[in-house]
Every structure is written in C-alpha cells, then in structure tokens.
Amino acid sequence: MSSDLIIDVSPSEIVIALLENKRLVELNREKSGAKFAVGDIYLGKVKKIMPSLNAAFVDVGYEKDAFLHYLDLGPQFATTNKFLRLISARNSKVTSIARIQSEPDIDKEGKINDLLKVGQRILVQIAKEPISSKGPRLTSEISIAGRNMVLLPFSDKVSVSQKIKTNEEKNRLKKLIQSIRPKKFGVIVRTAAEEKMVAELDQEIKRLVERWESIFPKLRKLNGPALVMGEMDRTTAFLRDIYHTDFNSIIVNDISMADEIANYLESIEPEKRKLVKLYKGKAPIFEYYGIDKQLKASFGKTVSFRNGAYLIIEHTEAFHVIDVNSGNRAKSGLDQENSALEVNLAACEEIARQLRLRDMGGIIVIDFIDMHQAINRHKVYEYMKEIMGGDRTKHNILPLSKFCLMQITRQRVRPEEHIETAEHCPMCKGTGKVVPTILFADELEQKVFYILKDLSKNRLTLKVHPYLAAFLTKGFPSIRARWFMKYYKYVRIESVQSFALTEYRFLDENQEEIIV
C-alpha cells in the first residue's frame, strides 16, 4: 500500500491530507496559534473539588475549567507532586528526577479530596481537546512521545506495543530498553521501534529526557496557570505517528514547512529527506491532487461507495448512526442473503475510512443490511475488525446482533472533522433572485474597469469556474482580448473547479483578494 501526504499551508491554518493508494483516508486541520492540543503540558491550579464525581476542575488558562478524574492522576501522582514542590522551591537545585525519592503509589480506590485542595498547583497534560461546550480533559500521568517510544517520567514500567507480532522481538526490545533507560523513567515501546538497533533507541531516549528536563527552568519561574511544554506542531506529530517505509511522497506548498519536515525525516532516516517535495503549481494544491473533489464526495449525510450502494450518516449529541443501503444495486446470480453479505462487506471498508476521515469518536451504531445466517454476520464482524486494524485510534468492536446492528466505541480526543458539502449560491445569497444572465458579462467588465482604471492595478488575476473561464478566453476575439485592447492591460484568468458556476474572485499582484 502506497501512502502520500499532501499539506496545504495557509496563513490561518495547516490542512494535512493522508492518501492511501490515492484515496483520502485522513484529514487533519491545525489552526495557527492553536492551544490546548493533546500532549501539551500545563501548570494548572485546582479550582473546584467534586467528591461526588471523584474529580476536580482545574484552571489551565482555557475559558472553561478542565476536568481531571481521580483515575487520571496516575499511580505516581504523589511523586509527581513532590517533584513539583521541590523544583518550585526557592534556590532549587533539582536537575534530574533520579535524585528524588519516590513516594508510594496512590490507592486505586482513593478519594480525590485526600490528594488535592482548592488553589493547589498541579502538573497536568491534555488528554482530550476541548469539544463542543466541554473544556479539556486532563491527566497527571505525564508522557513525552517520540518516534519509537513514549517516555514516562516517575514510572518504572517498560511495555511493548501489542502490534509487534513476534514474542522474540518483544522480548528483545524489552530487555534492550531495560538496559538503557534512565532511572525513574518508564518507557512504552511503539511499533515503529521494531527491528531498531540499540544506538538509535538510546539516542532517542536521551533526546526525550532532554526535552523533559527543559521544563525545569520554566517550573521555577511560573506560578500558573501556564503552558509548560507544547506538543510539537500537529504536522510533525501527525507525521511521527503515521510515517512508515511505504510513503511515496510528502508534498507541501510552503518552503519553510517543507524544510521543517525534511529535517525531521532526516533525523529519522537520512535517505528519506528526498520524499519531501515543494509544490509550485498555480492551481490550489488540494484541487491539483483531487482532494477537493474527494472531500465533497466523502462528507455530508449520504456517501456512495460501490455499485449504487450508499451510507447515510447521522450525528447526534450522544452517538453516531450509520445506515447501510444497497440502493438500486442488483446483481444476477446472487440471492438476497449473499447480496446483503457482499454489500455489507464493501460497507465495512467505507465505514472504516469514514471513521478515520471524520475522526468520529464515542459510540457508533451501524445498521447493516439484514442477514439471517449467523455465519454471515460473523464474517462481517471479523472483516470489520481486520479493516479497522489500520486505525491508530483506540477502538472496540462488538459482534453484530441478530438485527444486524454493530456497536463500535472509538476514542475521541479532538472535535469531529466537519466539512459543509452544500454550497451557498454566490449570486442570490439565499434570496432566490439573481441578476439576469444577459447582464453578467457587463457586470464583470464594470468591475474589471474599476480595478484597472480607478484602482490603477497593472496586474490582475481573475479566478473563475472552468465554464466561465472558457467563456472569457475562447473565441476570436475573446472577451479577455477585447479587455486588453480596451485597457492595454492583461487580465490573467485561472479556472478553479471548486468554485460555483458564477463565482469569481479578483487578486492583485501579491495574490491578495480585491473586494469590489
């Protein structure tokens, strides 16, 4: 399976599209200056204790207080709290947590009001980003993620990813990490560490420890609430989590971002730097690589997937509902049971893709086409488990009921991705009335005249739908040619497939939009 990463960088956000075999499977969006991302470490202040929930609300600087449950404090909370107290002391000389005497693990059945008090400073990490009206969810079990492993300060455990298949490799990695890990640090070995040598893993552990210890000076100065250490930007973090040897290319339309990604890849595998390519085309990068078209087809209430079959996807406050429909699909030689099985198996592929693409979390209920034979229901269940194997997000799949309903729970750490596929009419603005089409060319020319003459612009770009571009540039003499002969200035016309039929935009020589 070949993978490509297409990255669209704009002043307001960075949009990352992952293609597998040229098919869009994941979409990540990072706003410029975004805060409270998963992995960010904050120094917070306890605002309210909720004994009935065995939880606390913590001020981390967000407009709503963040939620911290007792079970998310982590077994080593007492040691973490001791570290914070020691490093915040005046004239603190703590340079390594190895010198701090560990406290006993906290009681799993304990009460939060025995450990926290209102106004107390506490070191926390974002476990779930703000979603809807809820603030962030926190954990006090700090972790520093790397490419091959996750470092756990104050812990002593070493665990290995279950996705590493052979016991021999698991045992090798566990013994290797046990021999090189620093004192008072636990390690979770990721799947990417498979077959890696000790020198590379040792170097990464040292980098992660240095990153952790870089927060010490900040903790001595801050009073909270404040950001102590941010997760690396989402582009690099996303690449860190998904990168594998089957990547064909990483295409970016921004030179500084391209250099940043190339440098990161070089630190992993120097020969892979050449995968990064700078896009210099005139068309928008997502339009050029067909992503805009896939987005329009993949989002929305109804999604077609094969031979007329389609899904209906509904979102509610509590959960998501997906209905599988065969549509007008008919195939000779198949009875109803086998036809239902074939559609349901094909639906599994599209559903797995939709869950990743929309980043749907929580409870998902799928209504498959009815199948009467238990063996067929089991086939759909097993195939869904297999196809969901490529989903990095934690999930759990239950077998189909006799009514062919399947339940999936999928961890939700970020707001669900939503893209409006219906377009507003650019001409009527929702009124239902438009300028007569016979006058449209005159209206366009009036605006061209105003920009070239009254605004004295020497270079002008007009972006329009391909049909409108053809109308303006074809024929002899074309409308554009007549503009040139009239104003002695050339108007560059670019076609944009994602535009509505009569939508247009004027850009100046700096590619900034001219509002007229």
Tab-separated table of C-alpha atoms in Angstrom, residues 92-471:
chain	number	residue	atom	x	y	z
A	92	SER	CA	16.003	24.735	43.954
A	93	LYS	CA	18.897	22.688	42.601
A	94	VAL	CA	16.907	19.798	41.141
A	95	THR	CA	18.485	18.879	37.779
A	96	SER	CA	17.252	15.294	37.473
A	97	ILE	CA	14.327	13.340	38.844
A	98	ALA	CA	16.673	10.408	39.534
A	99	ARG	CA	17.654	12.083	42.820
A	100	ILE	CA	14.071	12.406	44.066
A	101	GLN	CA	12.947	9.682	46.463
A	102	SER	CA	9.832	8.009	45.063
A	103	GLU	CA	6.624	8.112	47.073
A	104	PRO	CA	4.295	5.067	47.341
A	105	ASP	CA	1.738	4.671	44.558
A	106	ILE	CA	-1.638	6.190	45.335
A	107	ASP	CA	-4.589	3.949	46.232
A	108	LYS	CA	-6.647	2.920	43.201
A	109	GLU	CA	-9.813	3.197	45.279
A	110	GLY	CA	-8.850	6.508	46.922
A	111	LYS	CA	-10.685	9.832	47.043
A	112	ILE	CA	-9.583	12.933	45.174
A	113	ASN	CA	-10.176	15.278	48.117
A	114	ASP	CA	-7.487	13.360	50.019
A	115	LEU	CA	-4.888	14.372	47.400
A	116	LEU	CA	-5.995	17.746	46.016
A	117	LYS	CA	-7.046	21.050	47.565
A	118	VAL	CA	-8.537	24.171	46.017
A	119	GLY	CA	-5.762	26.539	44.913
A	120	GLN	CA	-3.153	23.776	44.689
A	121	ARG	CA	-0.684	23.933	41.775
A	122	ILE	CA	-0.611	20.748	39.728
A	123	LEU	CA	1.307	19.484	36.675
A	124	VAL	CA	-1.117	18.147	34.048
A	125	GLN	CA	-1.196	17.091	30.398
A	126	ILE	CA	-4.013	17.490	27.871
A	127	ALA	CA	-5.585	14.064	27.225
A	128	LYS	CA	-8.588	15.296	25.251
A	129	GLU	CA	-9.006	18.629	23.496
A	130	PRO	CA	-11.976	20.948	24.189
A	131	ILE	CA	-15.025	19.559	22.385
A	132	SER	CA	-18.312	21.429	21.972
A	133	SER	CA	-19.177	23.075	25.302
A	134	LYS	CA	-16.717	20.989	27.332
A	135	GLY	CA	-13.265	22.053	28.450
A	136	PRO	CA	-10.144	19.906	28.025
A	137	ARG	CA	-9.747	16.587	29.815
A	138	LEU	CA	-6.523	16.178	31.776
A	139	THR	CA	-4.172	13.539	33.095
A	140	SER	CA	-1.361	13.859	35.641
A	141	GLU	CA	0.414	10.809	34.204
A	142	ILE	CA	2.893	12.778	32.082
A	143	SER	CA	4.220	11.225	28.867
A	144	ILE	CA	6.698	12.521	26.253
A	145	ALA	CA	6.083	10.939	22.853
A	146	GLY	CA	8.845	10.142	20.370
A	147	ARG	CA	9.010	8.266	17.090
A	148	ASN	CA	9.963	4.876	18.553
A	149	MET	CA	8.870	5.181	22.175
A	150	VAL	CA	6.949	7.147	24.779
A	151	LEU	CA	8.843	8.290	27.880
A	152	LEU	CA	7.046	8.193	31.258
A	153	PRO	CA	8.709	10.302	33.984
A	154	PHE	CA	8.428	8.892	37.567
A	155	SER	CA	7.470	5.429	36.296
A	156	ASP	CA	9.485	2.210	36.272
A	157	LYS	CA	7.424	0.108	33.864
A	158	VAL	CA	8.527	-0.972	30.387
A	159	SER	CA	5.850	-2.178	27.976
A	160	VAL	CA	5.938	-3.091	24.303
A	161	SER	CA	3.299	-2.441	21.625
A	162	GLN	CA	0.975	-5.382	21.064
A	163	LYS	CA	1.159	-4.691	17.315
A	164	ILE	CA	4.694	-6.115	17.279
A	165	LYS	CA	3.818	-9.672	16.344
A	166	THR	CA	6.710	-11.917	17.355
A	167	ASN	CA	7.441	-12.666	21.006
A	168	GLU	CA	11.166	-12.796	20.207
A	169	GLU	CA	11.156	-9.167	19.029
A	170	LYS	CA	9.050	-8.080	22.010
A	171	ASN	CA	11.456	-9.713	24.443
A	172	ARG	CA	14.483	-8.261	22.622
A	173	LEU	CA	13.105	-4.738	22.787
A	174	LYS	CA	12.037	-5.066	26.413
A	175	LYS	CA	15.468	-6.264	27.548
A	176	LEU	CA	17.197	-3.633	25.425
A	177	ILE	CA	15.120	-0.765	26.857
A	178	GLN	CA	15.530	-2.098	30.405
A	179	SER	CA	19.303	-1.870	29.949
A	180	ILE	CA	19.418	1.704	28.603
A	181	ARG	CA	16.511	3.547	30.231
A	182	PRO	CA	17.453	6.181	32.837
A	183	LYS	CA	16.458	5.757	36.459
A	184	LYS	CA	12.920	6.956	37.341
A	185	PHE	CA	11.737	6.783	33.717
A	186	GLY	CA	9.318	4.250	32.270
A	187	VAL	CA	9.065	3.523	28.549
A	188	ILE	CA	6.310	2.390	26.186
A	189	VAL	CA	7.915	0.913	23.067
A	190	ARG	CA	5.996	1.820	19.911
A	191	THR	CA	5.509	-0.319	16.809
A	192	ALA	CA	7.993	1.845	14.880
A	193	ALA	CA	10.804	0.516	17.115
A	194	GLU	CA	10.581	-2.957	15.558
A	195	GLU	CA	13.985	-4.094	14.234
A	196	LYS	CA	15.670	-0.897	15.508
A	197	MET	CA	19.195	-1.101	16.928
A	198	VAL	CA	20.277	-0.050	20.400
A	199	ALA	CA	22.229	3.041	19.265
A	200	GLU	CA	19.180	4.634	17.613
A	201	LEU	CA	16.884	3.867	20.569
A	202	ASP	CA	19.442	5.115	23.089
A	203	GLN	CA	19.815	8.373	21.158
A	204	GLU	CA	16.032	8.901	21.144
A	205	ILE	CA	15.735	8.248	24.885
A	206	LYS	CA	18.402	10.908	25.522
A	207	ARG	CA	16.532	13.411	23.315
A	208	LEU	CA	13.262	12.768	25.145
A	209	VAL	CA	14.921	13.112	28.560
A	210	GLU	CA	16.493	16.411	27.460
A	211	ARG	CA	13.070	17.599	26.298
A	212	TRP	CA	11.555	16.702	29.672
A	213	GLU	CA	14.332	18.398	31.633
A	214	SER	CA	13.972	21.562	29.523
A	215	ILE	CA	10.796	22.378	31.505
A	216	PHE	CA	12.653	22.628	34.841
A	217	PRO	CA	13.659	26.310	34.480
A	218	LYS	CA	10.084	27.227	33.498
A	219	LEU	CA	8.585	25.476	36.513
A	220	ARG	CA	10.882	27.503	38.807
A	221	LYS	CA	9.535	30.784	37.394
A	222	LEU	CA	5.856	30.073	36.657
A	223	ASN	CA	3.023	30.370	39.118
A	224	GLY	CA	0.289	29.057	36.804
A	225	PRO	CA	-1.913	28.542	35.035
A	226	ALA	CA	0.523	28.447	32.108
A	227	LEU	CA	1.794	26.273	29.276
A	228	VAL	CA	4.965	24.468	30.341
A	229	MET	CA	5.731	22.400	27.244
A	230	GLY	CA	3.807	22.215	23.999
A	231	GLU	CA	3.488	19.102	21.911
A	232	MET	CA	5.380	19.515	18.630
A	233	ASP	CA	3.199	21.089	15.951
A	234	ARG	CA	0.453	18.801	14.710
A	235	THR	CA	2.030	18.368	11.272
A	236	THR	CA	5.226	16.880	12.690
A	237	ALA	CA	3.332	14.958	15.394
A	238	PHE	CA	0.990	13.510	12.756
A	239	LEU	CA	3.986	12.539	10.616
A	240	ARG	CA	5.709	10.995	13.652
A	241	ASP	CA	2.683	8.767	14.289
A	242	ILE	CA	1.858	7.685	10.735
A	243	TYR	CA	5.201	7.593	8.931
A	244	HIS	CA	6.235	4.195	7.553
A	245	THR	CA	8.525	2.876	4.855
A	246	ASP	CA	5.739	2.718	2.233
A	247	PHE	CA	5.489	6.509	1.974
A	248	ASN	CA	5.864	7.664	-1.640
A	249	SER	CA	5.949	11.406	-1.145
A	250	ILE	CA	5.182	14.301	1.161
A	251	ILE	CA	4.078	17.317	-0.871
A	252	VAL	CA	3.917	20.769	0.719
A	253	ASN	CA	3.086	24.182	-0.733
A	254	ASP	CA	5.212	26.132	1.766
A	255	ILE	CA	9.017	26.178	1.671
A	256	SER	CA	9.601	26.661	5.422
A	257	MET	CA	7.228	23.795	6.277
A	258	ALA	CA	8.917	21.625	3.632
A	259	ASP	CA	12.327	22.292	5.223
A	260	GLU	CA	10.975	21.540	8.717
A	261	ILE	CA	9.521	18.190	7.615
A	262	ALA	CA	12.655	17.321	5.611
A	263	ASN	CA	14.829	17.978	8.671
A	264	TYR	CA	12.562	15.803	10.817
A	265	LEU	CA	12.686	12.937	8.300
A	266	GLU	CA	16.450	13.288	8.074
A	267	SER	CA	16.688	12.796	11.842
A	268	ILE	CA	14.763	9.508	11.463
A	269	GLU	CA	16.140	8.172	8.178
A	270	PRO	CA	18.561	10.497	6.331
A	271	GLU	CA	17.879	8.961	2.928
A	272	LYS	CA	14.139	9.761	3.246
A	273	ARG	CA	14.672	13.528	3.039
A	274	LYS	CA	14.103	13.298	-0.707
A	275	LEU	CA	10.473	12.265	-0.110
A	276	VAL	CA	9.615	15.885	0.669
A	277	LYS	CA	8.651	17.874	-2.411
A	278	LEU	CA	7.713	21.538	-2.702
A	279	TYR	CA	4.549	22.187	-4.716
A	280	LYS	CA	4.923	25.181	-7.038
A	281	GLY	CA	1.827	24.787	-9.215
A	282	LYS	CA	-0.597	27.604	-9.954
A	283	ALA	CA	-3.765	25.688	-9.019
A	284	PRO	CA	-4.551	25.191	-5.301
A	285	ILE	CA	-2.681	22.108	-4.065
A	286	PHE	CA	-5.819	20.247	-2.940
A	287	GLU	CA	-7.510	20.874	-6.277
A	288	TYR	CA	-4.448	19.730	-8.248
A	289	TYR	CA	-4.257	16.408	-6.409
A	290	GLY	CA	-8.019	15.789	-6.496
A	291	ILE	CA	-8.526	16.156	-2.747
A	292	ASP	CA	-11.210	18.858	-3.017
A	293	LYS	CA	-13.308	16.504	-5.138
A	294	GLN	CA	-12.853	13.625	-2.670
A	295	LEU	CA	-13.821	15.891	0.228
A	296	LYS	CA	-17.058	16.875	-1.486
A	297	ALA	CA	-17.854	13.198	-2.161
A	298	SER	CA	-16.850	11.911	1.287
A	299	PHE	CA	-18.540	14.361	3.648
A	300	GLY	CA	-22.223	15.015	4.004
A	301	LYS	CA	-25.179	12.923	5.075
A	302	THR	CA	-25.100	10.481	2.130
A	303	VAL	CA	-21.926	8.748	0.956
A	304	SER	CA	-21.861	6.401	-2.044
A	305	PHE	CA	-19.336	3.581	-2.017
A	306	ARG	CA	-19.898	0.813	-4.601
A	307	ASN	CA	-22.308	-0.126	-7.400
A	308	GLY	CA	-25.067	2.219	-6.221
A	309	ALA	CA	-24.818	1.235	-2.545
A	310	TYR	CA	-24.553	4.087	-0.072
A	311	LEU	CA	-24.299	5.050	3.598
A	312	ILE	CA	-26.467	7.501	5.497
A	313	ILE	CA	-24.507	9.056	8.377
A	314	GLU	CA	-26.323	10.914	11.152
A	315	HIS	CA	-24.701	12.647	14.135
A	316	THR	CA	-26.474	13.118	17.457
A	317	GLU	CA	-25.354	14.527	20.795
A	318	ALA	CA	-24.914	11.029	22.268
A	319	PHE	CA	-23.638	8.927	19.351
A	320	HIS	CA	-23.305	8.486	15.594
A	321	VAL	CA	-25.624	6.329	13.478
A	322	ILE	CA	-24.658	4.784	10.121
A	323	ASP	CA	-27.262	3.092	7.919
A	324	VAL	CA	-26.128	0.774	5.107
A	325	ASN	CA	-28.288	0.753	1.975
A	326	SER	CA	-27.963	-1.326	-1.173
A	327	GLY	CA	-29.674	1.366	-3.288
A	328	ASN	CA	-30.701	0.210	-6.766
A	329	ARG	CA	-27.885	-2.323	-6.812
A	330	ALA	CA	-28.808	-5.607	-8.418
A	331	LYS	CA	-26.504	-8.469	-9.342
A	332	SER	CA	-27.662	-11.544	-11.182
A	333	GLY	CA	-26.765	-14.918	-9.718
A	334	LEU	CA	-26.858	-13.779	-6.088
A	335	ASP	CA	-29.715	-14.476	-3.713
A	336	GLN	CA	-30.779	-11.900	-1.146
A	337	GLU	CA	-28.554	-13.294	1.628
A	338	ASN	CA	-25.376	-13.335	-0.463
A	339	SER	CA	-26.158	-9.957	-1.988
A	340	ALA	CA	-26.600	-8.478	1.511
A	341	LEU	CA	-23.314	-10.050	2.619
A	342	GLU	CA	-21.438	-8.561	-0.346
A	343	VAL	CA	-22.825	-5.065	0.244
A	344	ASN	CA	-22.124	-5.268	3.980
A	345	LEU	CA	-18.507	-6.335	3.430
A	346	ALA	CA	-17.985	-3.466	0.999
A	347	ALA	CA	-19.640	-1.112	3.511
A	348	CYS	CA	-17.096	-2.147	6.159
A	349	GLU	CA	-14.284	-0.658	4.069
A	350	GLU	CA	-16.071	2.658	3.589
A	351	ILE	CA	-17.194	2.855	7.226
A	352	ALA	CA	-13.626	2.282	8.469
A	353	ARG	CA	-12.461	5.043	6.122
A	354	GLN	CA	-15.220	7.419	7.253
A	355	LEU	CA	-14.375	6.922	10.934
A	356	ARG	CA	-10.759	7.914	10.290
A	357	LEU	CA	-11.578	10.694	7.835
A	358	ARG	CA	-14.185	12.411	10.029
A	359	ASP	CA	-12.388	11.389	13.242
A	360	MET	CA	-15.699	10.176	14.653
A	361	GLY	CA	-15.473	9.245	18.318
A	362	GLY	CA	-17.679	7.964	21.106
A	363	ILE	CA	-20.365	5.397	20.279
A	364	ILE	CA	-21.036	4.466	16.653
A	365	VAL	CA	-24.049	2.272	15.817
A	366	ILE	CA	-24.116	0.661	12.364
A	367	ASP	CA	-27.322	-0.749	10.856
A	368	PHE	CA	-26.182	-3.311	8.285
A	369	ILE	CA	-28.497	-4.911	5.739
A	370	ASP	CA	-30.306	-7.839	7.369
A	371	MET	CA	-28.586	-11.240	7.142
A	372	HIS	CA	-30.321	-14.303	8.552
A	373	GLN	CA	-27.344	-16.649	8.761
A	374	ALA	CA	-25.132	-16.323	11.839
A	375	ILE	CA	-22.042	-17.325	9.827
A	376	ASN	CA	-22.509	-14.311	7.533
A	377	ARG	CA	-22.910	-11.946	10.476
A	378	HIS	CA	-19.670	-13.353	11.887
A	379	LYS	CA	-17.897	-12.768	8.541
A	380	VAL	CA	-18.881	-9.087	8.617
A	381	TYR	CA	-17.700	-8.781	12.247
A	382	GLU	CA	-14.318	-10.381	11.503
A	383	TYR	CA	-13.822	-8.301	8.361
A	384	MET	CA	-14.616	-5.080	10.224
A	385	LYS	CA	-12.009	-5.987	12.874
A	386	GLU	CA	-9.471	-6.679	10.117
A	387	ILE	CA	-10.156	-3.483	8.174
A	388	MET	CA	-10.103	-1.377	11.362
A	389	GLY	CA	-6.655	-2.765	12.192
A	390	GLY	CA	-5.075	0.211	10.428
A	391	ASP	CA	-6.875	2.713	12.671
A	392	ARG	CA	-4.392	4.102	15.238
A	393	THR	CA	-7.169	5.436	17.492
A	394	LYS	CA	-8.216	3.098	20.319
A	395	HIS	CA	-11.463	1.352	19.473
A	396	ASN	CA	-13.607	-1.619	20.430
A	397	ILE	CA	-15.941	-3.535	18.094
A	398	LEU	CA	-18.865	-5.696	19.250
A	399	PRO	CA	-20.318	-8.561	17.167
A	400	LEU	CA	-23.498	-7.994	15.150
A	401	SER	CA	-26.789	-8.576	16.932
A	402	LYS	CA	-29.467	-10.733	15.331
A	403	PHE	CA	-30.933	-7.491	13.965
A	404	CYS	CA	-27.589	-6.825	12.197
A	405	LEU	CA	-26.663	-3.894	14.429
A	406	MET	CA	-22.991	-3.365	15.258
A	407	GLN	CA	-21.646	-1.141	18.033
A	408	ILE	CA	-18.216	0.451	17.911
A	409	THR	CA	-16.632	2.639	20.560
A	410	ARG	CA	-13.808	4.852	19.347
A	411	GLN	CA	-11.712	7.151	21.487
A	412	ARG	CA	-12.478	10.814	20.970
A	413	VAL	CA	-9.642	13.232	21.758
A	414	ARG	CA	-10.412	16.026	19.269
A	415	PRO	CA	-13.544	17.630	17.824
A	416	GLU	CA	-15.021	15.691	14.909
A	417	GLU	CA	-13.992	16.923	11.456
A	418	HIS	CA	-16.928	18.501	9.658
A	419	ILE	CA	-16.968	19.922	6.136
A	420	GLU	CA	-20.067	21.515	4.632
A	421	THR	CA	-20.542	19.989	1.189
A	422	ALA	CA	-23.603	22.009	0.159
A	423	GLU	CA	-22.672	25.327	-1.447
A	424	HIS	CA	-24.397	28.665	-0.987
A	425	CYS	CA	-25.406	30.369	-4.190
A	426	PRO	CA	-22.797	33.101	-4.764
A	427	MET	CA	-25.220	35.150	-6.861
A	428	CYS	CA	-28.516	35.240	-4.980
A	429	LYS	CA	-27.073	34.997	-1.419
A	430	GLY	CA	-30.070	32.901	-0.442
A	431	THR	CA	-32.748	35.251	-1.810
A	432	GLY	CA	-33.587	33.097	-4.823
A	433	LYS	CA	-33.211	36.048	-7.205
A	434	VAL	CA	-30.209	36.747	-9.425
A	435	VAL	CA	-29.010	39.363	-11.872
A	436	PRO	CA	-30.193	38.483	-15.400
A	437	THR	CA	-27.517	36.301	-17.023
A	438	ILE	CA	-27.525	38.521	-20.098
A	439	LEU	CA	-26.096	41.304	-17.894
A	440	PHE	CA	-23.490	39.136	-16.134
A	441	ALA	CA	-20.668	39.845	-18.617
A	442	ASP	CA	-21.383	43.583	-18.367
A	443	GLU	CA	-21.224	43.428	-14.545
A	444	LEU	CA	-17.885	41.597	-14.715
A	445	GLU	CA	-16.435	44.135	-17.165
A	446	GLN	CA	-17.535	47.041	-14.949
A	447	LYS	CA	-15.532	45.569	-12.061
A	448	VAL	CA	-12.509	44.944	-14.312
A	449	PHE	CA	-12.708	48.582	-15.456
A	450	TYR	CA	-12.918	49.824	-11.858
A	451	ILE	CA	-9.878	47.765	-10.764
A	452	LEU	CA	-7.652	48.574	-13.751
A	453	LYS	CA	-8.553	52.239	-14.157
A	454	ASP	CA	-9.845	53.599	-10.836
A	455	LEU	CA	-7.604	51.463	-8.619
A	456	SER	CA	-4.734	51.647	-11.149
A	457	LYS	CA	-3.825	47.985	-10.861
A	458	ASN	CA	-1.348	46.866	-13.534
A	459	ARG	CA	-1.580	43.128	-12.879
A	460	LEU	CA	-4.886	41.395	-12.267
A	461	THR	CA	-5.832	37.747	-11.779
A	462	LEU	CA	-9.437	36.624	-12.147
A	463	LYS	CA	-10.316	33.218	-10.652
A	464	VAL	CA	-13.499	31.634	-12.004
A	465	HIS	CA	-15.240	28.315	-12.639
A	466	PRO	CA	-13.813	26.425	-15.695
A	467	TYR	CA	-17.008	27.090	-17.716
A	468	LEU	CA	-16.750	30.810	-17.056
A	469	ALA	CA	-13.009	30.729	-17.851
A	470	ALA	CA	-13.785	29.191	-21.239
A	471	PHE	CA	-16.494	31.812	-21.875
